[in-house]
């Protein structure tokens, strides 16, 4: 503003001659208006004097503003400075909507966050209105109408908060025996029912723990981000991840009704967890089945290895080994695939059983594998899917499985890429990067 005012003064003949003193400003008013009229003289002097001192005030503030650091905290700087964990980064990355400055996922965003490595391309996040939320409320199904395709049906007509995102992630890796434990965590008064207030207690726990951790990291973020003030860092933090939400989300509406007065029973809670697990597995299975009732053994191996941190040559080694041992497979149905994935949710129990069963950490046979699975899950896997697993992970083809290697790789699969990968920095990181690039350059792919 000061620059525009100064330019105007320089271009004006009258101001260029008389703008440096109040005496000159009075002369301007005197020549502009009738000098015989005292009222015009006084008005002109007052206006001109106001302009002069107004110009000086604007110019002074402009100089102060120019001297003040204007660097803002970017999203990338915030993520690095505040050391957000992998789940927080992923939530920010996949969230496609916001309301009153808070980020939310849609049900479709959540599905993509656990099945895809990158979110759908978008120009910017969609800003929701109260009318949008009212429409979401009307379209949220009742708890009695839950199904294994509920998230796909709602698609982008709903919202999921960050703490609910953590809750849903925990459901995906929860074994059937853990459903009751999860329900009891919410049922604080032990009446076999969970109300809305009890459900929100978990969100407060998540929020408090996260707030304490980020407050400890805030000082480091301020020091690392030059020119940023405390308020600026807090502002970006509040924009990126909500500490609490002020509206009823899709889960709250689904569990407790539009008025929030319904109670959640264990059987209803269990059915919701089973439906969500089934829905995510169906999406993964359908990606490879292309509408057919079964996927190939090679597709099954790709699904198992897709979230692991294997090098490219290791990944292809497993696939080549399977192709050599099963040139023409009979396929794997969704029922077989689902049973195996539900077994992976008991992987920790399986590892304990294996350590007790083979104290010397010896490889195990298919018969021993079957027995351990039955002990951990109470159900049996199909002989064909166990045979396929052995074809993938049996190193020398002697019919024995190195269960320690199998468990290590399957843990990556179970966490769906959420397990923190070790990041090497400096010279070690540079060497590792060069080594990987050279390996990929000389490698001859044998699969099409």
PDB file of C-alpha atoms in Angstrom, residues 71-242:
ATOM      1  CA  UNK A  71       8.985 -18.218   5.561  1.00  0.00           C
ATOM      2  CA  UNK A  72       6.106 -20.524   6.382  1.00  0.00           C
ATOM      3  CA  UNK A  73       6.211 -24.155   7.456  1.00  0.00           C
ATOM      4  CA  UNK A  74       5.446 -26.413   4.504  1.00  0.00           C
ATOM      5  CA  UNK A  75       3.746 -29.823   4.775  1.00  0.00           C
ATOM      6  CA  UNK A  76       7.015 -31.614   4.068  1.00  0.00           C
ATOM      7  CA  UNK A  77       8.886 -29.593   6.682  1.00  0.00           C
ATOM      8  CA  UNK A  78       6.164 -30.264   9.214  1.00  0.00           C
ATOM      9  CA  UNK A  79       6.209 -34.002   8.558  1.00  0.00           C
ATOM     10  CA  UNK A  80       9.975 -34.097   8.900  1.00  0.00           C
ATOM     11  CA  UNK A  81      10.323 -31.654  11.797  1.00  0.00           C
ATOM     12  CA  UNK A  82       7.577 -33.114  13.961  1.00  0.00           C
ATOM     13  CA  UNK A  83       8.648 -36.695  13.149  1.00  0.00           C
ATOM     14  CA  UNK A  84       5.146 -37.947  12.422  1.00  0.00           C
ATOM     15  CA  UNK A  85       4.939 -41.718  12.445  1.00  0.00           C
ATOM     16  CA  UNK A  86       4.122 -43.820   9.402  1.00  0.00           C
ATOM     17  CA  UNK A  87       0.401 -44.044  10.136  1.00  0.00           C
ATOM     18  CA  UNK A  88       0.089 -40.285  10.583  1.00  0.00           C
ATOM     19  CA  UNK A  89       1.912 -39.667   7.331  1.00  0.00           C
ATOM     20  CA  UNK A  90      -0.311 -42.146   5.510  1.00  0.00           C
ATOM     21  CA  UNK A  91      -3.484 -40.653   6.957  1.00  0.00           C
ATOM     22  CA  UNK A  92      -2.457 -37.196   5.737  1.00  0.00           C
ATOM     23  CA  UNK A  93      -1.494 -38.619   2.358  1.00  0.00           C
ATOM     24  CA  UNK A  94      -4.776 -40.439   1.710  1.00  0.00           C
ATOM     25  CA  UNK A  95      -7.224 -38.002   3.335  1.00  0.00           C
ATOM     26  CA  UNK A  96      -9.241 -36.405   0.548  1.00  0.00           C
ATOM     27  CA  UNK A  97     -11.709 -34.221   2.499  1.00  0.00           C
ATOM     28  CA  UNK A  98     -11.647 -31.634   5.278  1.00  0.00           C
ATOM     29  CA  UNK A  99     -14.208 -29.915   7.455  1.00  0.00           C
ATOM     30  CA  UNK A 100     -13.514 -26.820   9.558  1.00  0.00           C
ATOM     31  CA  UNK A 101      -9.782 -27.251   9.032  1.00  0.00           C
ATOM     32  CA  UNK A 102      -9.755 -30.918  10.126  1.00  0.00           C
ATOM     33  CA  UNK A 103      -8.669 -33.711   7.811  1.00  0.00           C
ATOM     34  CA  UNK A 104     -10.860 -36.767   7.308  1.00  0.00           C
ATOM     35  CA  UNK A 105     -10.736 -39.917   5.235  1.00  0.00           C
ATOM     36  CA  UNK A 106     -13.694 -41.162   3.288  1.00  0.00           C
ATOM     37  CA  UNK A 107     -14.452 -44.903   3.476  1.00  0.00           C
ATOM     38  CA  UNK A 108     -12.953 -45.216   0.010  1.00  0.00           C
ATOM     39  CA  UNK A 109      -9.800 -43.426   1.184  1.00  0.00           C
ATOM     40  CA  UNK A 110      -9.427 -45.966   3.969  1.00  0.00           C
ATOM     41  CA  UNK A 111      -9.817 -48.920   1.617  1.00  0.00           C
ATOM     42  CA  UNK A 112      -7.206 -47.464  -0.724  1.00  0.00           C
ATOM     43  CA  UNK A 113      -4.814 -46.763   2.161  1.00  0.00           C
ATOM     44  CA  UNK A 114      -4.653 -50.477   3.026  1.00  0.00           C
ATOM     45  CA  UNK A 115      -4.704 -51.877  -0.523  1.00  0.00           C
ATOM     46  CA  UNK A 116      -2.763 -49.334  -2.614  1.00  0.00           C
ATOM     47  CA  UNK A 117       0.639 -47.731  -2.276  1.00  0.00           C
ATOM     48  CA  UNK A 118      -0.528 -44.322  -3.532  1.00  0.00           C
ATOM     49  CA  UNK A 119      -3.846 -42.435  -3.289  1.00  0.00           C
ATOM     50  CA  UNK A 120      -5.982 -41.557  -6.281  1.00  0.00           C
ATOM     51  CA  UNK A 121      -4.775 -38.489  -8.213  1.00  0.00           C
ATOM     52  CA  UNK A 122      -6.549 -35.339  -7.049  1.00  0.00           C
ATOM     53  CA  UNK A 123      -6.021 -31.623  -7.439  1.00  0.00           C
ATOM     54  CA  UNK A 124      -6.846 -30.737  -3.840  1.00  0.00           C
ATOM     55  CA  UNK A 125      -8.868 -31.875  -0.874  1.00  0.00           C
ATOM     56  CA  UNK A 126     -12.610 -31.399  -0.989  1.00  0.00           C
ATOM     57  CA  UNK A 127     -13.937 -28.948   1.610  1.00  0.00           C
ATOM     58  CA  UNK A 128     -17.142 -30.299   3.107  1.00  0.00           C
ATOM     59  CA  UNK A 129     -20.135 -28.194   4.090  1.00  0.00           C
ATOM     60  CA  UNK A 130     -22.837 -28.777   6.693  1.00  0.00           C
ATOM     61  CA  UNK A 131     -25.119 -29.800   3.849  1.00  0.00           C
ATOM     62  CA  UNK A 132     -22.633 -32.514   2.841  1.00  0.00           C
ATOM     63  CA  UNK A 133     -22.540 -33.853   6.395  1.00  0.00           C
ATOM     64  CA  UNK A 134     -26.322 -33.873   6.564  1.00  0.00           C
ATOM     65  CA  UNK A 135     -26.417 -35.901   3.344  1.00  0.00           C
ATOM     66  CA  UNK A 136     -23.796 -38.318   4.731  1.00  0.00           C
ATOM     67  CA  UNK A 137     -25.922 -38.803   7.832  1.00  0.00           C
ATOM     68  CA  UNK A 138     -28.974 -39.740   5.798  1.00  0.00           C
ATOM     69  CA  UNK A 139     -27.012 -42.265   3.695  1.00  0.00           C
ATOM     70  CA  UNK A 140     -25.122 -43.991   6.527  1.00  0.00           C
ATOM     71  CA  UNK A 141     -26.596 -47.494   6.937  1.00  0.00           C
ATOM     72  CA  UNK A 142     -27.917 -48.748  10.261  1.00  0.00           C
ATOM     73  CA  UNK A 143     -25.852 -51.250  12.222  1.00  0.00           C
ATOM     74  CA  UNK A 144     -28.374 -53.962  11.353  1.00  0.00           C
ATOM     75  CA  UNK A 145     -27.745 -53.235   7.649  1.00  0.00           C
ATOM     76  CA  UNK A 146     -23.987 -53.796   7.836  1.00  0.00           C
ATOM     77  CA  UNK A 147     -22.421 -55.947   5.111  1.00  0.00           C
ATOM     78  CA  UNK A 148     -19.021 -56.986   3.661  1.00  0.00           C
ATOM     79  CA  UNK A 149     -19.328 -54.262   1.040  1.00  0.00           C
ATOM     80  CA  UNK A 150     -20.436 -51.364   3.271  1.00  0.00           C
ATOM     81  CA  UNK A 151     -17.296 -49.254   2.765  1.00  0.00           C
ATOM     82  CA  UNK A 152     -17.486 -49.712  -1.002  1.00  0.00           C
ATOM     83  CA  UNK A 153     -21.181 -48.829  -0.980  1.00  0.00           C
ATOM     84  CA  UNK A 154     -20.691 -45.624   1.030  1.00  0.00           C
ATOM     85  CA  UNK A 155     -17.607 -44.819  -1.107  1.00  0.00           C
ATOM     86  CA  UNK A 156     -16.930 -41.087  -0.596  1.00  0.00           C
ATOM     87  CA  UNK A 157     -20.177 -40.203   1.218  1.00  0.00           C
ATOM     88  CA  UNK A 158     -18.792 -40.470   4.734  1.00  0.00           C
ATOM     89  CA  UNK A 159     -15.919 -39.385   6.949  1.00  0.00           C
ATOM     90  CA  UNK A 160     -13.418 -41.217   9.173  1.00  0.00           C
ATOM     91  CA  UNK A 161     -11.321 -39.434  11.801  1.00  0.00           C
ATOM     92  CA  UNK A 162      -7.673 -40.202  12.505  1.00  0.00           C
ATOM     93  CA  UNK A 163      -8.344 -42.074  15.745  1.00  0.00           C
ATOM     94  CA  UNK A 164     -10.994 -44.156  13.971  1.00  0.00           C
ATOM     95  CA  UNK A 165      -8.441 -44.851  11.262  1.00  0.00           C
ATOM     96  CA  UNK A 166      -6.144 -46.360  13.913  1.00  0.00           C
ATOM     97  CA  UNK A 167      -9.059 -48.368  15.270  1.00  0.00           C
ATOM     98  CA  UNK A 168      -9.918 -49.765  11.836  1.00  0.00           C
ATOM     99  CA  UNK A 169      -6.296 -50.689  11.175  1.00  0.00           C
ATOM    100  CA  UNK A 170      -6.203 -52.672  14.398  1.00  0.00           C
ATOM    101  CA  UNK A 171      -9.327 -54.564  13.308  1.00  0.00           C
ATOM    102  CA  UNK A 172      -7.649 -55.806  10.128  1.00  0.00           C
ATOM    103  CA  UNK A 173      -4.962 -57.661  12.088  1.00  0.00           C
ATOM    104  CA  UNK A 174      -7.197 -58.824  14.923  1.00  0.00           C
ATOM    105  CA  UNK A 175      -7.769 -62.605  15.175  1.00  0.00           C
ATOM    106  CA  UNK A 176     -11.222 -63.944  15.935  1.00  0.00           C
ATOM    107  CA  UNK A 177     -10.176 -64.612  19.514  1.00  0.00           C
ATOM    108  CA  UNK A 178      -9.187 -60.963  19.884  1.00  0.00           C
ATOM    109  CA  UNK A 179     -12.630 -59.577  19.061  1.00  0.00           C
ATOM    110  CA  UNK A 180     -13.835 -60.028  22.631  1.00  0.00           C
ATOM    111  CA  UNK A 181     -10.736 -58.323  24.019  1.00  0.00           C
ATOM    112  CA  UNK A 182     -11.244 -55.358  21.682  1.00  0.00           C
ATOM    113  CA  UNK A 183     -14.881 -55.064  22.737  1.00  0.00           C
ATOM    114  CA  UNK A 184     -14.008 -55.202  26.438  1.00  0.00           C
ATOM    115  CA  UNK A 185     -11.562 -52.340  25.946  1.00  0.00           C
ATOM    116  CA  UNK A 186     -14.541 -50.146  25.068  1.00  0.00           C
ATOM    117  CA  UNK A 187     -16.956 -51.655  27.593  1.00  0.00           C
ATOM    118  CA  UNK A 188     -15.609 -49.745  30.586  1.00  0.00           C
ATOM    119  CA  UNK A 189     -18.558 -50.484  32.916  1.00  0.00           C
ATOM    120  CA  UNK A 190     -18.735 -54.184  31.996  1.00  0.00           C
ATOM    121  CA  UNK A 191     -22.434 -54.253  31.098  1.00  0.00           C
ATOM    122  CA  UNK A 192     -21.816 -56.099  27.788  1.00  0.00           C
ATOM    123  CA  UNK A 193     -22.808 -52.970  25.892  1.00  0.00           C
ATOM    124  CA  UNK A 194     -20.815 -50.049  24.533  1.00  0.00           C
ATOM    125  CA  UNK A 195     -22.394 -46.607  24.316  1.00  0.00           C
ATOM    126  CA  UNK A 196     -21.173 -43.604  22.398  1.00  0.00           C
ATOM    127  CA  UNK A 197     -19.353 -42.047  25.344  1.00  0.00           C
ATOM    128  CA  UNK A 198     -17.449 -45.258  26.051  1.00  0.00           C
ATOM    129  CA  UNK A 199     -16.423 -45.515  22.412  1.00  0.00           C
ATOM    130  CA  UNK A 200     -15.087 -41.963  22.455  1.00  0.00           C
ATOM    131  CA  UNK A 201     -12.900 -42.751  25.480  1.00  0.00           C
ATOM    132  CA  UNK A 202     -10.471 -44.583  23.211  1.00  0.00           C
ATOM    133  CA  UNK A 203     -10.222 -41.541  20.979  1.00  0.00           C
ATOM    134  CA  UNK A 204      -9.292 -39.434  24.006  1.00  0.00           C
ATOM    135  CA  UNK A 205      -6.554 -41.932  24.876  1.00  0.00           C
ATOM    136  CA  UNK A 206      -5.163 -41.814  21.351  1.00  0.00           C
ATOM    137  CA  UNK A 207      -5.374 -38.028  21.258  1.00  0.00           C
ATOM    138  CA  UNK A 208      -3.674 -37.539  24.632  1.00  0.00           C
ATOM    139  CA  UNK A 209      -0.802 -39.869  23.790  1.00  0.00           C
ATOM    140  CA  UNK A 210      -0.297 -38.237  20.442  1.00  0.00           C
ATOM    141  CA  UNK A 211      -0.482 -34.716  21.876  1.00  0.00           C
ATOM    142  CA  UNK A 212       2.200 -35.534  24.457  1.00  0.00           C
ATOM    143  CA  UNK A 213       4.508 -36.975  21.821  1.00  0.00           C
ATOM    144  CA  UNK A 214       4.062 -34.076  19.409  1.00  0.00           C
ATOM    145  CA  UNK A 215       4.518 -31.492  22.130  1.00  0.00           C
ATOM    146  CA  UNK A 216       7.888 -33.037  22.915  1.00  0.00           C
ATOM    147  CA  UNK A 217       8.797 -32.893  19.233  1.00  0.00           C
ATOM    148  CA  UNK A 218       7.502 -29.349  18.770  1.00  0.00           C
ATOM    149  CA  UNK A 219      10.587 -27.672  20.184  1.00  0.00           C
ATOM    150  CA  UNK A 220      12.824 -29.582  17.795  1.00  0.00           C
ATOM    151  CA  UNK A 221      10.576 -28.671  14.869  1.00  0.00           C
ATOM    152  CA  UNK A 222      10.803 -24.967  15.711  1.00  0.00           C
ATOM    153  CA  UNK A 223      14.585 -25.131  15.857  1.00  0.00           C
ATOM    154  CA  UNK A 224      14.834 -27.005  12.558  1.00  0.00           C
ATOM    155  CA  UNK A 225      12.448 -24.680  10.734  1.00  0.00           C
ATOM    156  CA  UNK A 226      14.183 -21.326  10.392  1.00  0.00           C
ATOM    157  CA  UNK A 227      11.996 -18.253  10.575  1.00  0.00           C
ATOM    158  CA  UNK A 228       8.939 -20.170  11.746  1.00  0.00           C
ATOM    159  CA  UNK A 229       7.181 -19.042  14.901  1.00  0.00           C
ATOM    160  CA  UNK A 230       5.619 -21.382  17.445  1.00  0.00           C
ATOM    161  CA  UNK A 231       2.161 -20.345  16.394  1.00  0.00           C
ATOM    162  CA  UNK A 232       2.909 -21.139  12.765  1.00  0.00           C
ATOM    163  CA  UNK A 233       4.050 -24.683  13.575  1.00  0.00           C
ATOM    164  CA  UNK A 234       0.989 -25.270  15.750  1.00  0.00           C
ATOM    165  CA  UNK A 235      -1.247 -23.890  13.034  1.00  0.00           C
ATOM    166  CA  UNK A 236       0.110 -26.291  10.417  1.00  0.00           C
ATOM    167  CA  UNK A 237      -0.057 -29.148  12.908  1.00  0.00           C
ATOM    168  CA  UNK A 238      -3.706 -28.401  13.627  1.00  0.00           C
ATOM    169  CA  UNK A 239      -4.406 -28.252   9.892  1.00  0.00           C
ATOM    170  CA  UNK A 240      -2.741 -31.578   9.140  1.00  0.00           C
ATOM    171  CA  UNK A 241      -4.060 -33.937  11.823  1.00  0.00           C
ATOM    172  CA  UNK A 242      -6.991 -33.355  14.093  1.00  0.00           C
TER     173      UNK A 242
END
